[in-house]
């Protein structure tokens, strides 16, 4: 395996597998044994991490789906599923390359097959994380050099796992986006539930209305669930993923952007409103 190139000192966490960047608004950490997936987001200098990294399938990471390939997830038939973090058995995924500055991190890795538990050296995943004021901008890229003709499938763009105390899903589902129309707040069940998101963002917040949101400008719906209990189950989590439907085909490169903000429901919405209107002006 190629050596991992790390250009700066690790952050405050005692876990040496984290690499941090921060500004006066937010602190972001990627996990070096999990394809440099985003495994930490908090306020500046805070040790209260909003992201759930219980296993290699959690965090905020790239995940794609294709054809059945004989793989099993804990005895359940699964499909070809290249992910950034690792696989369900706990096999790690060290990046091929890391480059970072005070406010940005670039990473490149092979994908791991979540159910098949094998390295996919024909799938390259890249990630650019940058701090842009109060917002974390993440640019993702998948390059598929294999030969399989995968079918159309809903793709997680990206998969987002948060700590279980962030249990209220906040979303706008109406027909008057970006007008200040009322947002909805509810607690998803298990297994997966679907939602429209006509402002292209969703968030989970806690009982004080503080939490984390993701704006994905090209996604119009999401899948979500709440698993376990924060009081009794260490594996409990809150999950959602903006969805797009496409096939991962030979010699195909997929790129997209996601934006992350923390704060109250209205603070998160305000940041994403600014991004949406800047995009329209541009």
Short mmCIF file of C-alpha atoms in Angstrom, two decimals:
data_model
loop_
_atom_site.label_atom_id
_atom_site.label_comp_id
_atom_site.label_asym_id
_atom_site.label_seq_id
_atom_site.Cartn_x
_atom_site.Cartn_y
_atom_site.Cartn_z
CA UNK A 1 0.00 0.00 0.00
CA UNK A 2 1.24 3.49 -0.80
CA UNK A 3 2.44 5.57 2.11
CA UNK A 4 0.03 8.11 3.51
CA UNK A 5 1.34 11.65 3.10
CA UNK A 6 0.42 13.92 6.02
CA UNK A 7 1.59 17.52 5.95
CA UNK A 8 0.59 18.91 9.34
CA UNK A 9 0.25 18.13 13.03
CA UNK A 10 -2.84 16.24 14.18
CA UNK A 11 -5.58 17.97 16.14
CA UNK A 12 -6.44 17.87 19.81
CA UNK A 13 -8.01 14.39 19.84
CA UNK A 14 -5.89 11.72 21.53
CA UNK A 15 -6.73 9.34 18.66
CA UNK A 16 -3.81 9.60 16.19
CA UNK A 17 -6.03 8.52 13.30
CA UNK A 18 -7.72 11.97 13.20
CA UNK A 19 -6.51 14.93 11.19
CA UNK A 20 -8.13 18.29 12.02
CA UNK A 21 -8.68 21.69 10.46
CA UNK A 22 -10.56 24.57 12.04
CA UNK A 23 -11.41 28.23 11.83
CA UNK A 24 -13.22 30.55 14.24
CA UNK A 25 -16.56 28.85 13.50
CA UNK A 26 -16.07 25.11 13.13
CA UNK A 27 -13.66 22.24 13.71
CA UNK A 28 -13.55 19.31 11.25
CA UNK A 29 -11.72 16.02 11.59
CA UNK A 30 -11.17 13.26 9.06
CA UNK A 31 -10.33 9.72 10.10
CA UNK A 32 -7.18 8.38 8.50
CA UNK A 33 -8.03 4.69 8.96
CA UNK A 34 -11.44 5.23 7.33
CA UNK A 35 -10.57 6.64 3.92
CA UNK A 36 -10.29 10.13 5.48
CA UNK A 37 -14.08 10.24 5.82
CA UNK A 38 -15.37 13.13 7.92
CA UNK A 39 -15.63 11.73 11.43
CA UNK A 40 -15.69 14.90 13.52
CA UNK A 41 -17.56 18.19 13.33
CA UNK A 42 -17.91 20.54 16.26
CA UNK A 43 -17.68 24.18 17.18
CA UNK A 44 -14.23 25.74 17.38
CA UNK A 45 -12.09 24.02 20.06
CA UNK A 46 -15.08 21.96 21.21
CA UNK A 47 -14.69 18.31 22.19
CA UNK A 48 -18.42 17.61 21.59
CA UNK A 49 -18.46 15.77 18.29
CA UNK A 50 -21.75 15.77 16.36
CA UNK A 51 -20.71 13.01 13.94
CA UNK A 52 -21.21 9.32 14.78
CA UNK A 53 -18.18 7.14 13.93
CA UNK A 54 -19.20 3.96 15.77
CA UNK A 55 -18.01 1.82 12.84
CA UNK A 56 -16.57 2.22 9.34
CA UNK A 57 -20.02 2.54 7.82
CA UNK A 58 -20.89 5.64 9.83
CA UNK A 59 -19.37 9.15 9.66
CA UNK A 60 -20.07 11.42 6.65
CA UNK A 61 -18.84 9.55 3.62
CA UNK A 62 -19.22 8.52 0.00
CA UNK A 63 -21.33 5.41 -0.69
CA UNK A 64 -22.53 4.02 -4.01
CA UNK A 65 -24.54 0.97 -5.11
CA UNK A 66 -24.50 -1.35 -8.11
CA UNK A 67 -25.39 -4.90 -9.16
CA UNK A 68 -25.68 -7.95 -6.87
CA UNK A 69 -22.19 -9.44 -6.56
CA UNK A 70 -22.70 -12.32 -4.14
CA UNK A 71 -21.59 -10.29 -1.13
CA UNK A 72 -23.27 -10.61 2.26
CA UNK A 73 -23.74 -8.06 5.01
CA UNK A 74 -23.97 -10.11 8.21
CA UNK A 75 -25.60 -13.00 6.24
CA UNK A 76 -27.92 -10.60 4.37
CA UNK A 77 -27.57 -10.62 0.56
CA UNK A 78 -26.03 -7.35 -0.53
CA UNK A 79 -24.87 -5.60 -3.70
CA UNK A 80 -21.64 -4.09 -4.96
CA UNK A 81 -21.30 -1.15 -2.57
CA UNK A 82 -18.07 0.90 -2.76
CA UNK A 83 -17.69 3.04 0.34
CA UNK A 84 -15.06 5.34 1.73
CA UNK A 85 -14.76 4.26 5.35
CA UNK A 86 -14.17 0.50 5.37
CA UNK A 87 -16.38 -2.58 5.51
CA UNK A 88 -18.91 -4.13 7.88
CA UNK A 89 -16.38 -6.57 9.35
CA UNK A 90 -14.25 -3.67 10.52
CA UNK A 91 -11.51 -3.71 7.89
CA UNK A 92 -9.90 -0.28 7.70
CA UNK A 93 -9.21 1.84 4.64
CA UNK A 94 -6.09 3.97 4.72
CA UNK A 95 -5.89 6.80 2.17
CA UNK A 96 -3.45 6.63 -0.69
CA UNK A 97 -2.76 10.35 -0.29
CA UNK A 98 -3.49 13.19 2.13
CA UNK A 99 -2.69 16.86 1.56
CA UNK A 100 -3.76 19.53 4.02
CA UNK A 101 -3.43 23.17 4.98
CA UNK A 102 -4.88 25.17 7.86
CA UNK A 103 -8.34 25.27 6.25
CA UNK A 104 -8.46 22.39 3.74
CA UNK A 105 -7.82 18.66 3.36
CA UNK A 106 -7.57 16.65 0.15
CA UNK A 107 -7.67 12.84 0.26
CA UNK A 108 -7.64 9.98 -2.23
CA UNK A 109 -8.32 6.31 -1.53
CA UNK A 110 -9.49 3.07 -3.06
CA UNK A 111 -13.03 2.15 -2.11
CA UNK A 112 -13.87 -0.88 0.01
CA UNK A 113 -16.82 -3.11 -0.83
CA UNK A 114 -19.09 -2.82 2.22
CA UNK A 115 -20.69 -6.29 2.05
CA UNK A 116 -17.96 -8.16 0.17
CA UNK A 117 -15.21 -6.87 2.47
CA UNK A 118 -12.68 -6.56 -0.35
CA UNK A 119 -10.63 -3.65 -1.60
CA UNK A 120 -11.90 -2.22 -4.90
CA UNK A 121 -8.78 -1.02 -6.68
CA UNK A 122 -10.87 -0.10 -9.73
CA UNK A 123 -12.77 2.54 -7.72
CA UNK A 124 -10.98 5.74 -6.68
CA UNK A 125 -12.68 8.06 -4.20
CA UNK A 126 -11.46 11.64 -3.76
CA UNK A 127 -12.55 14.25 -1.24
CA UNK A 128 -11.79 17.95 -0.90
CA UNK A 129 -12.81 19.47 2.46
CA UNK A 130 -12.53 23.24 2.88
CA UNK A 131 -13.64 25.72 5.51
CA UNK A 132 -15.55 28.62 3.96
CA UNK A 133 -16.59 30.89 6.79
CA UNK A 134 -19.36 29.22 8.79
CA UNK A 135 -19.83 26.47 6.19
CA UNK A 136 -17.83 23.32 5.47
CA UNK A 137 -17.63 22.72 1.70
CA UNK A 138 -16.98 19.13 0.61
CA UNK A 139 -16.33 18.23 -3.02
CA UNK A 140 -16.55 14.50 -3.77
CA UNK A 141 -15.43 12.46 -6.77
CA UNK A 142 -15.75 8.79 -7.72
CA UNK A 143 -13.83 7.36 -10.67
CA UNK A 144 -14.84 3.85 -11.78
CA UNK A 145 -12.31 1.97 -13.91
CA UNK A 146 -14.06 -1.41 -13.80
CA UNK A 147 -16.11 -3.19 -16.45
CA UNK A 148 -19.41 -4.04 -14.74
CA UNK A 149 -22.56 -2.50 -16.20
CA UNK A 150 -24.29 -1.55 -12.97
CA UNK A 151 -28.02 -0.80 -12.91
CA UNK A 152 -29.74 2.41 -11.92
CA UNK A 153 -29.79 2.78 -8.15
CA UNK A 154 -30.48 5.40 -5.50
CA UNK A 155 -27.08 6.68 -4.37
CA UNK A 156 -26.20 8.22 -0.99
CA UNK A 157 -24.85 11.70 -1.73
CA UNK A 158 -23.36 11.49 0.93
CA UNK A 159 -24.28 9.19 3.82
CA UNK A 160 -24.60 11.23 7.05
CA UNK A 161 -24.50 9.67 10.53
CA UNK A 162 -24.88 11.81 13.65
CA UNK A 163 -24.88 11.16 17.38
CA UNK A 164 -28.23 9.79 18.66
CA UNK A 165 -29.08 12.82 20.82
CA UNK A 166 -29.60 14.73 17.54
CA UNK A 167 -32.93 13.03 17.04
CA UNK A 168 -35.22 15.63 15.41
CA UNK A 169 -35.08 15.68 11.61
CA UNK A 170 -35.59 19.19 10.25
CA UNK A 171 -36.57 19.64 6.61
CA UNK A 172 -38.60 21.80 4.23
CA UNK A 173 -41.02 19.80 2.07
CA UNK A 174 -43.33 22.51 0.74
CA UNK A 175 -43.82 24.13 -2.66
CA UNK A 176 -42.49 27.59 -1.72
CA UNK A 177 -38.75 27.03 -1.26
CA UNK A 178 -36.53 29.75 0.17
CA UNK A 179 -39.48 31.99 1.09
CA UNK A 180 -39.31 31.44 4.85
CA UNK A 181 -42.23 29.02 4.68
CA UNK A 182 -42.57 26.74 7.71
CA UNK A 183 -40.12 23.86 8.09
CA UNK A 184 -41.13 20.51 9.58
CA UNK A 185 -39.53 18.72 12.50
CA UNK A 186 -40.13 15.06 13.38
CA UNK A 187 -38.42 11.89 14.58
CA UNK A 188 -37.94 9.21 11.89
CA UNK A 189 -38.44 5.57 12.76
CA UNK A 190 -36.67 2.42 11.62
CA UNK A 191 -36.06 1.10 8.99
CA UNK A 192 -35.60 3.69 6.26
CA UNK A 193 -38.18 6.37 5.57
CA UNK A 194 -38.31 8.74 2.59
CA UNK A 195 -38.71 12.50 2.53
CA UNK A 196 -38.80 15.22 -0.11
CA UNK A 197 -36.46 18.15 0.49
CA UNK A 198 -37.48 20.97 -1.78
CA UNK A 199 -34.78 23.29 -0.41
CA UNK A 200 -32.20 20.52 -0.95
CA UNK A 201 -31.10 20.33 2.68
CA UNK A 202 -31.89 18.47 5.90
CA UNK A 203 -30.62 18.59 9.47
CA UNK A 204 -30.81 16.73 12.74
CA UNK A 205 -31.10 18.82 15.93
CA UNK A 206 -31.26 17.98 19.63
CA UNK A 207 -33.78 19.05 22.26
CA UNK A 208 -32.24 22.55 22.35
CA UNK A 209 -32.64 22.92 18.54
CA UNK A 210 -28.86 22.71 17.99
CA UNK A 211 -27.51 20.36 15.36
CA UNK A 212 -25.96 19.76 11.95
CA UNK A 213 -27.36 20.13 8.45
CA UNK A 214 -26.24 19.16 4.95
CA UNK A 215 -27.15 21.05 1.77
CA UNK A 216 -26.74 19.07 -1.45
CA UNK A 217 -27.93 21.33 -4.31
CA UNK A 218 -28.75 18.57 -6.82
CA UNK A 219 -30.68 16.24 -4.47
CA UNK A 220 -34.45 16.58 -4.13
CA UNK A 221 -35.22 13.74 -1.71
CA UNK A 222 -33.58 11.75 1.05
CA UNK A 223 -33.71 8.53 3.01
CA UNK A 224 -33.49 8.57 6.81
CA UNK A 225 -33.85 6.55 9.99
CA UNK A 226 -33.25 6.59 13.72
CA UNK A 227 -31.67 3.47 15.21
CA UNK A 228 -31.40 2.44 18.85
CA UNK A 229 -31.64 4.46 22.04
CA UNK A 230 -29.02 6.92 23.22
CA UNK A 231 -29.55 5.75 26.81
CA UNK A 232 -29.06 2.02 26.28
CA UNK A 233 -27.37 1.33 22.95
CA UNK A 234 -23.82 2.47 22.12
CA UNK A 235 -24.52 1.80 18.44
CA UNK A 236 -27.53 4.15 18.32
CA UNK A 237 -27.45 6.86 15.65
CA UNK A 238 -29.38 9.33 13.54
CA UNK A 239 -28.98 8.90 9.78
CA UNK A 240 -29.96 10.59 6.55
CA UNK A 241 -28.65 10.67 3.01
CA UNK A 242 -29.57 13.00 0.13
CA UNK A 243 -30.38 10.77 -2.85
CA UNK A 244 -29.74 10.83 -6.57
CA UNK A 245 -30.58 8.00 -8.97
CA UNK A 246 -27.97 6.93 -11.51
CA UNK A 247 -25.84 3.96 -12.57
CA UNK A 248 -22.11 3.69 -11.86
CA UNK A 249 -20.82 2.72 -15.30
CA UNK A 250 -17.38 1.86 -16.72
CA UNK A 251 -15.05 4.84 -17.14
CA UNK A 252 -17.59 7.02 -15.34
CA UNK A 253 -16.58 9.85 -13.04
CA UNK A 254 -19.16 11.18 -10.58
CA UNK A 255 -18.64 14.53 -8.86
CA UNK A 256 -20.84 16.55 -6.53
CA UNK A 257 -20.70 19.13 -3.76
CA UNK A 258 -22.14 19.06 -0.26
CA UNK A 259 -22.19 21.83 2.33
CA UNK A 260 -22.31 21.33 6.09
CA UNK A 261 -23.38 23.83 8.74
CA UNK A 262 -23.97 23.63 12.49
CA UNK A 263 -26.27 25.76 14.65
CA UNK A 264 -29.99 26.10 15.30
CA UNK A 265 -32.52 25.10 12.64
CA UNK A 266 -32.89 28.68 11.48
CA UNK A 267 -29.15 29.38 11.54
CA UNK A 268 -28.51 26.31 9.39
CA UNK A 269 -31.30 27.29 6.98
CA UNK A 270 -29.94 30.83 6.76
CA UNK A 271 -26.48 29.60 5.75
CA UNK A 272 -27.94 27.35 3.06
CA UNK A 273 -30.23 30.14 1.82
CA UNK A 274 -27.14 32.27 1.26
CA UNK A 275 -25.45 29.45 -0.65
CA UNK A 276 -28.50 28.78 -2.81
CA UNK A 277 -28.91 32.43 -3.75
CA UNK A 278 -25.20 32.86 -4.44
CA UNK A 279 -25.44 29.89 -6.81
CA UNK A 280 -28.39 31.45 -8.61
CA UNK A 281 -26.57 34.79 -8.94
CA UNK A 282 -23.45 33.08 -10.26
#
